[in-house]
CSV table of C-alpha atoms and ligand atoms in Angstrom, one decimal:
chain,number,residue,atom,x,y,z
A,234,MET,CA,-19.8,-44.2,7.0
A,235,TRP,CA,-19.1,-43.0,3.4
A,236,ARG,CA,-20.8,-39.5,4.4
A,237,SER,CA,-17.8,-38.7,7.7
A,238,VAL,CA,-15.6,-40.4,4.8
A,239,SER,CA,-15.6,-37.5,2.9
A,240,LEU,CA,-16.1,-35.4,5.6
A,241,ILE,CA,-12.6,-36.8,6.8
A,242,VAL,CA,-11.3,-36.4,3.2
A,243,THR,CA,-12.7,-32.6,3.5
A,244,VAL,CA,-10.7,-31.7,6.0
A,245,LEU,CA,-7.3,-32.7,5.4
A,246,ALA,CA,-8.4,-31.3,1.8
A,247,ILE,CA,-9.1,-28.1,3.8
A,248,LEU,CA,-5.9,-28.6,6.5
A,249,LEU,CA,-3.6,-29.3,3.6
A,250,SER,CA,-4.3,-26.6,1.4
A,251,LEU,CA,-3.3,-24.6,3.7
A,252,PRO,CA,-0.2,-22.5,3.1
A,253,ARG,CA,4.0,-23.5,5.2
A,254,ILE,CA,6.0,-24.1,4.7
A,255,VAL,CA,7.1,-26.2,1.8
A,256,LYS,CA,10.4,-27.4,1.0
A,257,VAL,CA,11.0,-26.0,-2.3
A,258,ASN,CA,14.5,-25.6,-2.7
A,259,ASP,CA,16.9,-26.4,1.0
A,260,GLU,CA,19.5,-23.9,-0.3
A,261,LEU,CA,17.4,-21.5,0.3
A,262,ASP,CA,18.5,-19.7,4.1
A,263,ASN,CA,16.6,-21.0,7.2
A,264,SER,CA,16.4,-17.1,8.8
A,265,THR,CA,15.0,-15.3,5.8
A,266,LYS,CA,11.2,-18.3,5.9
A,267,LEU,CA,10.6,-15.5,8.2
A,268,ILE,CA,6.7,-16.6,7.7
A,269,ASP,CA,4.5,-19.2,5.4
A,270,GLY,CA,3.9,-19.7,2.3
A,271,LEU,CA,5.9,-21.3,-0.8
A,272,TYR,CA,9.8,-20.4,-1.1
A,273,TYR,CA,11.6,-20.4,-3.9
A,274,THR,CA,15.0,-18.7,-5.6
A,275,TYR,CA,15.6,-18.7,-8.6
A,276,CYS,CA,18.1,-21.0,-10.9
A,277,ASN,CA,17.0,-21.0,-14.7
A,278,ASP,CA,13.9,-19.9,-17.0
A,279,SER,CA,12.8,-22.9,-17.0
A,280,ASP,CA,12.9,-24.7,-13.5
A,281,PHE,CA,11.1,-21.2,-13.0
A,282,LYS,CA,8.5,-22.5,-15.4
A,283,ASP,CA,9.3,-26.0,-13.3
A,284,PHE,CA,8.3,-24.7,-10.2
A,285,LEU,CA,4.8,-23.5,-11.3
A,286,LYS,CA,4.3,-26.1,-12.8
A,287,ASN,CA,4.1,-28.4,-9.8
A,288,ASN,CA,3.7,-26.4,-7.0
A,289,GLU,CA,-0.1,-25.9,-6.3
A,290,ILE,CA,0.8,-21.6,-5.8
A,291,PHE,CA,-2.8,-21.1,-4.6
A,292,SER,CA,-5.6,-23.2,-2.9
A,293,ALA,CA,-9.8,-23.1,-3.9
A,294,GLU,CA,-9.8,-22.3,-0.2
A,295,VAL,CA,-10.1,-18.3,0.1
A,296,ASN,CA,-9.8,-18.3,4.8
A,297,GLN,CA,-11.3,-15.4,6.1
A,298,ASP,CA,-8.2,-14.6,8.6
A,299,ILE,CA,-4.6,-15.7,6.7
A,300,PRO,CA,-3.7,-15.5,3.3
A,301,SER,CA,-4.8,-18.3,0.4
A,302,GLN,CA,-1.6,-18.1,-1.1
A,303,VAL,CA,1.4,-16.7,-0.5
A,304,VAL,CA,4.8,-16.8,-2.6
A,305,ILE,CA,8.4,-15.9,-1.9
A,306,ILE,CA,10.5,-16.2,-4.7
A,307,ASP,CA,14.1,-15.1,-4.2
A,308,ARG,CA,16.2,-14.2,-7.5
A,309,GLU,CA,20.0,-12.5,-5.2
A,310,LYS,CA,21.5,-14.6,-3.9
A,311,PRO,CA,24.1,-14.0,-1.3
A,312,ARG,CA,21.3,-10.7,-0.8
A,313,THR,CA,23.3,-7.3,-0.9
A,314,PRO,CA,23.0,-4.8,2.6
A,315,ARG,CA,20.5,-3.0,2.4
A,316,GLU,CA,17.7,-1.2,4.2
A,317,ASN,CA,14.8,-3.6,5.2
A,318,ALA,CA,12.1,-2.2,2.1
A,319,THR,CA,10.6,-2.6,0.5
A,320,PHE,CA,8.1,-1.2,-3.0
A,321,LEU,CA,4.1,-2.1,-2.5
A,322,MET,CA,1.4,-2.4,-4.8
A,323,LEU,CA,-2.2,-3.9,-4.8
A,324,CYS,CA,-3.8,-5.1,-7.8
A,325,ARG,CA,-5.6,-7.3,-9.6
A,326,ASN,CA,-4.4,-10.3,-12.4
A,327,GLN,CA,-5.8,-8.7,-15.5
A,328,ASP,CA,-3.5,-5.2,-14.5
A,329,MET,CA,-1.1,-6.7,-15.4
A,330,TYR,CA,1.3,-5.2,-18.3
A,331,GLN,CA,0.2,-1.9,-16.8
A,332,VAL,CA,2.0,-3.2,-13.8
A,333,LEU,CA,5.3,-4.5,-15.9
A,334,GLU,CA,4.9,0.0,-17.4
A,335,THR,CA,4.9,0.6,-13.3
A,336,LEU,CA,8.6,-1.8,-13.1
A,337,GLN,CA,9.7,-1.1,-16.2
A,338,ASN,CA,10.1,2.8,-15.5
A,339,VAL,CA,10.5,2.2,-11.9
A,340,GLN,CA,13.4,-0.8,-12.0
A,341,ASP,CA,15.5,2.3,-15.0
A,342,ARG,CA,14.4,5.2,-12.3
A,343,PHE,CA,16.2,4.0,-9.2
A,344,ASN,CA,15.8,0.3,-8.2
A,345,HIS,CA,18.2,-1.0,-11.3
A,346,LYS,CA,21.1,1.0,-8.4
A,347,TYR,CA,19.6,-0.8,-4.9
A,348,ASN,CA,18.0,-4.2,-5.8
A,349,TYR,CA,14.9,-3.0,-3.7
A,350,ASP,CA,11.7,-6.4,-3.2
A,351,TYR,CA,8.9,-6.0,-4.1
A,352,THR,CA,5.7,-7.5,-3.0
A,353,PHE,CA,2.7,-7.5,-4.6
A,354,LEU,CA,-0.4,-8.1,-3.0
A,355,ASN,CA,-4.3,-8.8,-4.0
A,356,ASP,CA,-8.0,-9.7,-3.3
A,357,GLU,CA,-8.1,-12.9,-5.2
A,358,PRO,CA,-4.8,-15.1,-6.1
A,359,PHE,CA,-2.4,-14.2,-8.2
A,360,SER,CA,-2.6,-16.2,-11.5
A,361,LYS,CA,0.3,-17.6,-12.6
A,362,GLU,CA,0.6,-16.1,-15.5
A,363,PHE,CA,1.0,-12.4,-13.6
A,364,ILE,CA,4.2,-14.7,-10.6
A,365,TYR,CA,5.6,-15.9,-14.2
A,366,LEU,CA,5.6,-12.5,-16.1
A,367,ILE,CA,6.8,-9.7,-13.1
A,368,THR,CA,9.4,-12.0,-11.5
A,369,SER,CA,11.5,-13.3,-15.7
A,370,PHE,CA,10.2,-9.3,-15.6
A,371,ILE,CA,13.0,-8.4,-11.7
A,372,ASP,CA,16.3,-9.6,-12.0
A,373,HIS,CA,17.0,-9.1,-8.2
A,374,GLY,CA,15.3,-9.4,-4.7
A,375,ARG,CA,12.5,-10.5,-3.1
A,376,ILE,CA,9.1,-11.0,-4.3
A,377,SER,CA,6.6,-11.8,-3.0
A,378,PHE,CA,2.8,-12.9,-3.9
A,379,GLY,CA,0.4,-12.6,-1.9
A,380,SER,CA,-3.6,-13.0,-2.0
A,381,ILE,CA,-5.7,-10.5,1.2
A,382,PRO,CA,-7.9,-13.0,4.1
A,383,ARG,CA,-11.5,-12.7,3.1
A,384,SER,CA,-11.9,-11.2,6.3
A,385,HIS,CA,-9.5,-8.0,5.0
A,386,TRP,CA,-11.6,-7.4,1.8
A,387,SER,CA,-15.2,-7.6,2.6
A,388,TYR,CA,-17.8,-6.2,4.5
A,389,PRO,CA,-17.3,-5.8,8.7
A,390,SER,CA,-20.6,-7.1,10.2
A,391,HIS,CA,-22.2,-4.8,11.4
A,392,ILE,CA,-22.8,-3.1,8.0
A,393,ASN,CA,-26.3,-3.9,7.1
A,394,THR,CA,-25.4,-4.3,3.4
A,395,THR,CA,-28.6,-3.8,1.8
A,396,LYS,CA,-28.3,0.1,3.0
A,397,ALA,CA,-24.9,0.4,2.1
A,398,GLU,CA,-26.4,-0.8,-2.0
A,399,GLU,CA,-29.1,1.0,-1.4
A,400,ILE,CA,-26.6,4.1,-0.4
A,401,ARG,CA,-24.3,3.6,-4.1
A,402,SER,CA,-26.7,3.6,-6.3
A,403,ASN,CA,-26.7,7.1,-5.7
A,404,TYR,CA,-23.9,7.9,-5.0
A,405,ALA,CA,-22.7,7.1,-8.6
A,406,ASP,CA,-22.1,11.2,-9.1
A,407,VAL,CA,-18.7,10.7,-7.1
A,408,PRO,CA,-16.0,9.1,-8.7
A,409,TYR,CA,-16.3,5.3,-7.7
A,410,GLY,CA,-19.5,6.6,-5.1
A,411,ASP,CA,-20.8,3.4,-6.8
A,412,SER,CA,-18.3,1.4,-6.4
A,413,GLU,CA,-18.3,-2.0,-4.2
A,414,SER,CA,-14.6,-2.8,-4.4
A,415,TYR,CA,-13.8,0.4,-4.8
A,416,ARG,CA,-15.0,0.5,-0.6
A,417,HIS,CA,-12.9,-2.4,0.7
A,418,MET,CA,-10.1,-1.1,-1.4
A,419,CYS,CA,-10.3,1.8,0.5
A,420,ARG,CA,-10.8,0.3,4.0
A,421,PHE,CA,-7.9,-2.5,3.0
A,422,TYR,CA,-5.2,0.4,2.4
A,423,SER,CA,-7.2,2.0,5.6
A,424,GLY,CA,-7.4,0.0,8.1
A,425,PHE,CA,-5.3,-3.4,6.9
A,426,PHE,CA,-2.8,-3.1,4.4
A,427,TYR,CA,0.8,-3.3,7.1
A,428,GLN,CA,-1.0,-6.3,8.6
A,429,HIS,CA,-0.8,-8.6,6.0
A,430,PRO,CA,2.6,-11.5,6.5
A,431,LEU,CA,4.3,-10.0,3.5
A,432,VAL,CA,4.1,-6.4,4.3
A,433,LYS,CA,5.2,-7.5,8.5
A,434,GLN,CA,8.7,-8.5,6.5
A,435,TYR,CA,10.5,-5.2,6.2
A,436,GLN,CA,10.3,-1.9,8.3
A,437,TYR,CA,9.4,0.5,5.3
A,438,TYR,CA,7.9,0.6,2.3
A,439,TRP,CA,6.9,2.0,-1.1
A,440,ARG,CA,3.2,2.0,-1.6
A,441,ILE,CA,3.3,2.4,-5.9
A,442,GLU,CA,0.2,1.4,-8.3
A,443,PRO,CA,-0.7,0.3,-12.2
A,444,GLY,CA,-0.3,3.3,-15.1
A,445,ILE,CA,2.5,5.1,-12.8
A,446,LYS,CA,4.9,7.3,-13.9
A,447,VAL,CA,8.5,7.9,-12.0
A,448,TYR,CA,9.7,10.9,-14.6
A,449,CYS,CA,13.0,12.1,-13.4
A,450,ASP,CA,16.6,9.6,-12.2
A,451,VAL,CA,16.6,9.0,-8.3
A,452,ASN,CA,20.4,9.1,-7.6
A,453,TYR,CA,20.7,8.5,-4.1
A,454,ASP,CA,18.5,5.3,-2.0
A,455,VAL,CA,15.3,7.4,-1.1
A,456,PHE,CA,15.1,3.9,2.2
A,457,ARG,CA,18.5,5.4,3.9
A,458,TYR,CA,17.3,8.3,3.6
A,459,VAL,CA,14.1,8.1,4.8
A,460,ARG,CA,15.6,6.3,7.8
A,461,LYS,CA,19.0,7.8,8.5
A,462,HIS,CA,16.8,11.4,8.9
A,463,LYS,CA,13.7,9.5,11.2
A,464,LYS,CA,11.3,10.3,9.1
A,465,LYS,CA,8.3,8.6,9.6
A,466,TYR,CA,6.1,8.9,6.5
A,467,ALA,CA,6.7,10.6,2.7
A,468,PHE,CA,4.5,12.2,0.0
A,469,VAL,CA,4.9,13.7,-3.4
A,470,LEU,CA,2.0,15.3,-3.9
A,471,SER,CA,-0.9,16.4,-2.1
A,472,LEU,CA,-5.2,17.5,-2.9
A,473,PHE,CA,-8.1,18.1,-1.7
A,474,GLU,CA,-11.0,15.8,-0.7
A,475,TYR,CA,-14.0,15.7,-2.5
A,476,ALA,CA,-16.3,17.2,0.6
A,477,ASP,CA,-19.3,14.9,-0.5
A,478,THR,CA,-17.0,11.7,-0.1
A,479,ILE,CA,-16.5,11.7,4.1
A,480,PRO,CA,-19.9,14.2,5.4
A,481,SER,CA,-19.5,12.9,8.7
A,482,LEU,CA,-15.7,12.2,8.6
A,483,TRP,CA,-14.1,15.4,10.7
A,484,ASN,CA,-17.6,15.0,13.4
A,485,HIS,CA,-15.9,11.7,14.1
A,486,VAL,CA,-12.3,12.4,14.2
A,487,LEU,CA,-13.3,14.6,17.3
A,488,GLU,CA,-15.2,12.8,18.4
A,489,PHE,CA,-11.6,9.6,18.2
A,490,ILE,CA,-9.7,12.8,19.9
A,491,ARG,CA,-12.4,13.3,23.3
A,492,THR,CA,-11.9,9.9,23.6
A,493,GLU,CA,-8.3,10.1,24.1
A,494,ASN,CA,-8.4,12.2,26.3
A,495,MET,CA,-6.0,13.9,24.2
A,496,THR,CA,-5.0,16.8,26.0
A,497,SER,CA,-3.5,19.2,23.6
A,498,ALA,CA,-2.9,19.4,19.5
A,499,PRO,CA,-1.1,17.2,18.2
A,500,GLU,CA,1.6,20.3,16.8
A,501,SER,CA,0.3,18.2,13.5
A,502,PHE,CA,-2.8,18.9,13.7
A,503,GLU,CA,-2.9,22.5,12.0
A,504,LEU,CA,-2.2,20.0,8.4
A,505,LEU,CA,-5.9,19.3,8.5
A,506,LEU,CA,-7.3,23.1,9.8
A,507,ASN,CA,-8.9,26.1,7.9
A,508,LYS,CA,-9.1,28.7,9.3
A,509,HIS,CA,-12.1,27.9,11.1
A,510,ASN,CA,-11.0,24.9,12.9
A,511,TRP,CA,-12.8,22.4,11.0
A,512,TYR,CA,-10.9,20.3,8.1
A,513,ASN,CA,-9.8,21.8,5.7
A,514,LEU,CA,-10.1,18.6,3.0
A,515,CYS,CA,-6.5,18.6,2.7
A,516,HIS,CA,-4.6,14.9,1.9
A,517,PHE,CA,-1.3,13.6,1.5
A,518,TRP,CA,-2.1,11.6,-2.0
A,519,SER,CA,-2.3,7.9,-0.7
A,520,ASN,CA,-0.8,6.7,-4.0
A,521,PHE,CA,2.6,7.5,-3.6
A,522,GLU,CA,3.9,6.3,0.1
A,523,ILE,CA,7.3,5.6,1.8
A,524,ALA,CA,6.7,5.0,5.5
A,525,ASN,CA,7.7,3.6,8.6
A,526,LEU,CA,5.3,0.5,9.2
A,527,ASP,CA,5.3,1.4,12.5
A,528,MET,CA,3.1,4.6,12.2
A,529,PHE,CA,0.4,1.7,12.2
A,530,ASP,CA,0.5,1.4,15.9
A,531,ASN,CA,-1.8,0.6,18.1
A,532,ASN,CA,-2.6,4.7,18.0
A,533,TYR,CA,-3.6,3.5,15.1
A,534,GLN,CA,-5.2,0.9,15.6
A,535,ARG,CA,-7.6,2.7,18.1
A,536,LEU,CA,-8.0,5.1,15.3
A,537,PHE,CA,-9.0,3.1,12.5
A,538,GLU,CA,-11.8,1.0,14.4
A,539,PHE,CA,-13.2,3.5,15.8
A,540,LEU,CA,-14.4,5.2,12.7
A,541,ASP,CA,-14.5,2.2,11.2
A,542,SER,CA,-16.9,1.0,14.2
A,543,LYS,CA,-18.7,4.9,12.4
A,544,GLY,CA,-19.9,3.0,9.1
A,545,GLY,CA,-18.2,5.5,6.8
A,546,PHE,CA,-16.2,3.8,5.0
A,547,TYR,CA,-19.7,1.8,2.9
A,548,TYR,CA,-22.8,4.5,3.6
A,549,GLU,CA,-20.2,7.0,2.4
A,550,ARG,CA,-17.3,6.7,0.4
A,551,TRP,CA,-14.4,6.6,2.8
A,552,GLY,CA,-10.9,7.2,0.9
A,553,ASP,CA,-7.4,5.4,3.1
A,554,ALA,CA,-5.9,9.2,1.9
A,555,PRO,CA,-7.6,11.2,4.2
A,556,ILE,CA,-7.5,8.2,6.8
A,557,HIS,CA,-3.7,8.0,6.5
A,558,SER,CA,-3.6,11.9,6.8
A,559,ILE,CA,-5.5,12.2,9.8
A,560,ALA,CA,-2.9,9.3,11.1
A,561,VAL,CA,-0.8,11.9,9.9
A,562,ALA,CA,-1.3,14.5,11.5
A,563,LEU,CA,-2.5,13.3,15.3
A,564,TYR,CA,0.4,11.3,15.7
A,565,LEU,CA,3.6,11.4,13.9
A,566,TYR,CA,6.5,15.5,14.6
A,567,LYS,CA,6.7,17.6,12.0
A,568,ASN,CA,9.9,16.5,11.6
A,569,GLU,CA,9.3,12.9,10.4
A,570,ILE,CA,7.1,14.0,8.3
A,571,HIS,CA,9.0,14.2,4.8
A,572,TRP,CA,9.0,15.6,1.0
A,573,PHE,CA,10.5,14.9,-1.7
A,574,ASN,CA,10.8,17.8,-3.7
A,575,ASP,CA,13.1,15.6,-5.9
A,576,LEU,CA,11.1,13.3,-7.6
A,577,GLY,CA,9.3,12.9,-10.7
A,578,TYR,CA,6.4,11.7,-10.4
A,579,TYR,CA,2.9,10.7,-12.2
A,580,TYR,CA,-0.3,9.3,-11.8
A,581,ALA,CA,-3.2,10.0,-13.6
A,582,PRO,CA,-4.5,13.3,-14.1
A,583,TYR,CA,-1.9,14.7,-11.7
A,584,SER,CA,2.2,15.1,-12.3
A,585,GLN,CA,4.8,16.3,-9.7
A,586,CYS,CA,7.8,17.9,-11.9
A,587,PRO,CA,10.8,18.9,-10.3
A,588,GLN,CA,11.2,23.4,-10.4
A,589,ASP,CA,14.7,22.9,-9.8
A,590,SER,CA,16.4,23.9,-13.2
A,591,LYS,CA,19.7,21.9,-11.8
A,592,THR,CA,17.7,18.7,-9.9
A,593,PHE,CA,15.7,18.5,-13.6
A,594,ILE,CA,18.8,18.3,-15.7
A,595,GLU,CA,21.2,15.8,-12.9
A,596,ASN,CA,18.5,14.1,-12.7
A,597,LYS,CA,17.0,13.8,-16.4
A,598,CYS,CA,13.8,14.8,-15.9
A,599,THR,CA,11.0,14.3,-18.8
A,600,CYS,CA,7.9,16.2,-17.5
A,601,ASP,CA,7.5,19.2,-18.5
A,602,PRO,CA,8.2,22.1,-16.1
A,603,ASP,CA,4.8,23.7,-15.9
A,604,ASP,CA,3.1,20.6,-14.8
A,605,ASP,CA,4.1,20.5,-12.0
A,606,PHE,CA,0.8,20.3,-9.9
A,607,GLY,CA,2.2,21.6,-6.5
A,608,GLN,CA,1.7,24.6,-7.9
A,609,SER,CA,-1.6,24.9,-8.5
A,610,ASP,CA,-4.9,26.1,-5.8
A,611,LEU,CA,-6.0,22.3,-5.7
A,612,SER,CA,-2.3,21.7,-4.3
A,613,CYS,CA,-2.0,21.5,-0.4
A,614,ASN,CA,1.7,21.0,-0.9
A,615,ARG,CA,2.1,24.5,-0.1
A,616,TYR,CA,-0.1,25.2,3.0
A,617,PHE,CA,1.7,21.7,4.3
A,618,LEU,CA,5.0,23.3,4.0
A,619,ASP,CA,4.1,26.8,5.3
A,620,ILE,CA,3.7,24.5,8.6
A,621,LEU,CA,6.5,22.2,7.9
A,622,SER,CA,8.6,24.4,7.8
A,623,ASN,CA,8.1,26.2,10.7
B,759,GTP,N1,-6.4,-6.9,-6.3
B,759,GTP,C1,-7.4,-5.9,-6.8
B,759,GTP,N2,-7.2,-4.3,-6.7
B,759,GTP,C2,-7.1,-3.7,-6.8
B,759,GTP,C3,-8.8,-3.1,-7.0
B,759,GTP,N3,-9.2,-2.3,-6.8
B,759,GTP,C4,-8.5,-1.1,-6.9
B,759,GTP,N4,-7.0,-1.5,-6.9
B,759,GTP,C5,-6.0,-1.2,-6.5
B,759,GTP,O1,-5.9,-0.5,-5.9
B,759,GTP,C6,-5.0,1.3,-5.4
B,759,GTP,C7,-6.6,1.9,-6.1
B,759,GTP,O2,-7.2,1.5,-6.9
B,759,GTP,P1,-7.6,3.1,-7.6
B,759,GTP,O3,-8.3,2.0,-8.7
B,759,GTP,O4,-6.7,2.7,-7.9
B,759,GTP,O5,-7.7,3.9,-7.6
B,759,GTP,P2,-7.4,5.4,-7.4
B,759,GTP,O6,-7.5,5.8,-9.0
B,759,GTP,O7,-5.7,6.0,-6.9
B,759,GTP,O8,-8.0,5.7,-7.0
B,759,GTP,P3,-7.8,8.4,-6.4
B,759,GTP,O9,-6.3,8.0,-6.1
B,759,GTP,O10,-9.0,8.3,-5.4
B,759,GTP,O11,-8.2,8.5,-7.6
B,759,GTP,C8,-4.3,0.6,-7.0
B,759,GTP,O12,-3.4,-0.6,-7.3
B,759,GTP,C9,-5.2,-0.9,-8.3
B,759,GTP,O13,-4.8,-1.3,-9.0
B,759,GTP,C10,-9.9,-4.2,-6.7
B,759,GTP,O14,-11.0,-4.6,-6.4
B,759,GTP,N5,-8.7,-5.4,-6.3
B,760,NAG,C1,17.4,-25.4,8.3
B,760,NAG,O1,16.3,-26.4,9.4
B,760,NAG,C2,17.1,-27.1,9.6
B,760,NAG,C3,15.7,-28.0,10.3
B,760,NAG,O2,14.8,-27.0,11.1
B,760,NAG,C4,17.6,-28.2,9.9
B,760,NAG,O3,18.6,-29.0,10.2
B,760,NAG,C5,19.1,-27.5,8.4
B,760,NAG,O4,19.7,-27.4,9.2
B,760,NAG,C6,19.2,-26.1,8.8
B,760,NAG,N1,19.8,-25.3,7.5
B,760,NAG,C7,20.7,-23.8,7.4
B,760,NAG,C8,21.2,-23.7,6.4
B,760,NAG,O5,20.2,-23.5,8.2
B,761,NAG,C1,18.1,-25.1,-14.7
B,761,NAG,O1,18.4,-25.3,-13.4
B,761,NAG,C2,18.7,-26.2,-13.4
B,761,NAG,C3,19.4,-26.8,-11.8
B,761,NAG,O2,20.2,-26.3,-11.6
B,761,NAG,C4,19.6,-28.0,-13.9
B,761,NAG,O3,19.4,-28.7,-13.8
B,761,NAG,C5,18.4,-26.8,-15.0
B,761,NAG,O4,20.0,-27.7,-16.4
B,761,NAG,C6,19.6,-25.3,-15.6
B,761,NAG,N1,18.6,-26.2,-16.7
B,761,NAG,C7,19.2,-25.2,-17.0
B,761,NAG,C8,18.7,-24.7,-19.2
B,761,NAG,O5,19.5,-24.1,-17.5
B,762,NAG,C1,-31.4,-2.5,6.7
B,762,NAG,O1,-31.0,-1.5,5.5
B,762,NAG,C2,-31.6,-1.5,5.0
B,762,NAG,C3,-32.4,-0.4,3.9
B,762,NAG,O2,-32.0,1.1,5.0
B,762,NAG,C4,-33.4,-1.2,5.4
B,762,NAG,O3,-35.3,-1.4,5.2
B,762,NAG,C5,-33.4,-2.5,7.1
B,762,NAG,O4,-34.5,-3.5,7.2
B,762,NAG,C6,-32.1,-2.4,7.5
B,762,NAG,N1,-32.1,-3.5,8.3
B,762,NAG,C7,-31.2,-4.2,9.5
B,762,NAG,C8,-31.4,-5.3,9.7
B,762,NAG,O5,-31.2,-3.1,10.1
B,763,NAG,C1,12.4,-5.5,9.0
B,763,NAG,O1,11.1,-5.3,9.3
B,763,NAG,C2,10.2,-6.2,10.1
B,763,NAG,C3,9.5,-5.1,11.2
B,763,NAG,O2,10.8,-4.7,12.1
B,763,NAG,C4,11.4,-7.2,11.1
B,763,NAG,O3,10.6,-8.5,11.4
B,763,NAG,C5,12.8,-8.5,10.2
B,763,NAG,O4,13.2,-9.5,11.3
B,763,NAG,C6,12.9,-6.9,9.1
B,763,NAG,N1,14.4,-7.4,8.6
B,763,NAG,C7,15.4,-7.6,8.9
B,763,NAG,C8,16.1,-8.4,7.5
B,763,NAG,O5,16.2,-7.3,9.4
B,764,NAG,C1,-10.3,8.4,29.0
B,764,NAG,O1,-11.0,9.1,30.0
B,764,NAG,C2,-12.5,8.3,30.5
B,764,NAG,C3,-13.3,9.1,32.1
B,764,NAG,O2,-11.4,9.8,32.6
B,764,NAG,C4,-11.9,6.9,31.2
B,764,NAG,O3,-12.8,6.9,31.6
B,764,NAG,C5,-10.9,6.4,29.8
B,764,NAG,O4,-10.5,5.1,30.0
B,764,NAG,C6,-10.0,7.5,29.3
B,764,NAG,N1,-9.6,7.3,28.1
B,764,NAG,C7,-8.5,6.3,27.3
B,764,NAG,C8,-8.0,6.0,26.4
B,764,NAG,O5,-7.8,6.6,28.3
């Protein structure tokens, strides 16, 4: 008897803790409540504090298939017209102050003029402190916080975790080679981020990370640019992958191409080929991406699932950057790929600094043009641009 009561209580608790639309603020336009989650329209600091205090912003239950936390905060009403786009950042609660620094930079150089939304994802629920500080910092637009479903940040069932652990302990000489969470992160950014309900609210995203810098003013709407010019993937920096992280990747890609019965080489495929017709190790550096989520379509999904089934995210250390680059080379036309040459950008240890002095002065850049990684032999940009311009 007591056992069944406690079972019912447990089931009820689980049901109640699932995210669903909570009427926090009736003023919110119904049409903007597209997904299940906790919605709040910001009015002032004390009201916001009450909201955080009085609402269960995360459930204790970690759900396998849906996010256990979805919190959506609107800081602007009515919304000004803009592209269907968001900044996207994956980070941890303890990154909070570095996140603020990134936001200060992005707001100052670009977004105070355009008021694009921000979307934050985490493999754990965001803390109230994180949500409070970040929301207080961004005074326009929609700010979304969400956790990642467990199945999108864990081993798929075909992986032998003992074997994976053994491999990691012998991988320490490769950057992040011995890290388990880094592998989950790379797999998440390869095959899952675009399935997150918060990301699905949008058509375009600009990926940012804690610790990046934007070195120059961005005096035009980059999202408008990519839509108007039908760009699907835009980059700033590119480089060579560590061969040790992807020993079997290229073989699997070739096998995938055969199973897909692709008869002729895709137009952009040569971006990734060396003179022996093998992978040149070049990839777009994916900590910066401005892309159309349409590129993560059924073709992409088949590519990801095929590669995931080979186990290389765990038995090797495949990064999301080569995976995205392979998809770009397989599925996009050259004129859908864009290099933002006028952006100043830094992510440790490399930067892009505009070489054109007019751009540099007009956009108030603060980088040293001689530090531009695009000029280095370690960059693939010159090779890429040569191919993209033909
Ligand atoms: N929530 C969460 N975010 C993570 C975790 N590991 C990495 N990230 C985020 O994933 C992104 C990339 O992780 P980094 O550790 O910075 O990897 P990286 O230095 O960009 O990797 P490289 O570009 O290959 O040098 C960043 O936005 C991190 O904040 C994690 O365990 N949890
Ligand atoms: C929102 O939806 C509810 C119930 O579906 C309805 O009663 C209400 O009038 C709607 N509000 C607006 C602003 O459309
Ligand atoms: C904050 O907003 C709430 C709800 O609109 C209002 O009741 C309250 O008086 C406001 N508080 C302050 C300090 O402005
Ligand atoms: C998993 O890997 C370990 C270590 O390589 C091996 O001993 C074990 O037999 C494997 N298990 C299965 C089920 O294949
Ligand atoms: C933005 O794009 C997404 C994905 O295509 C779509 O579901 C959503 O309705 C769009 N939002 C607006 C406001 O047009
Ligand atoms: C490729 O061709 C083979 C043999 O004709 C066929 O069985 C298979 O379904 C095809 N694959 C795709 C993805 O079309």
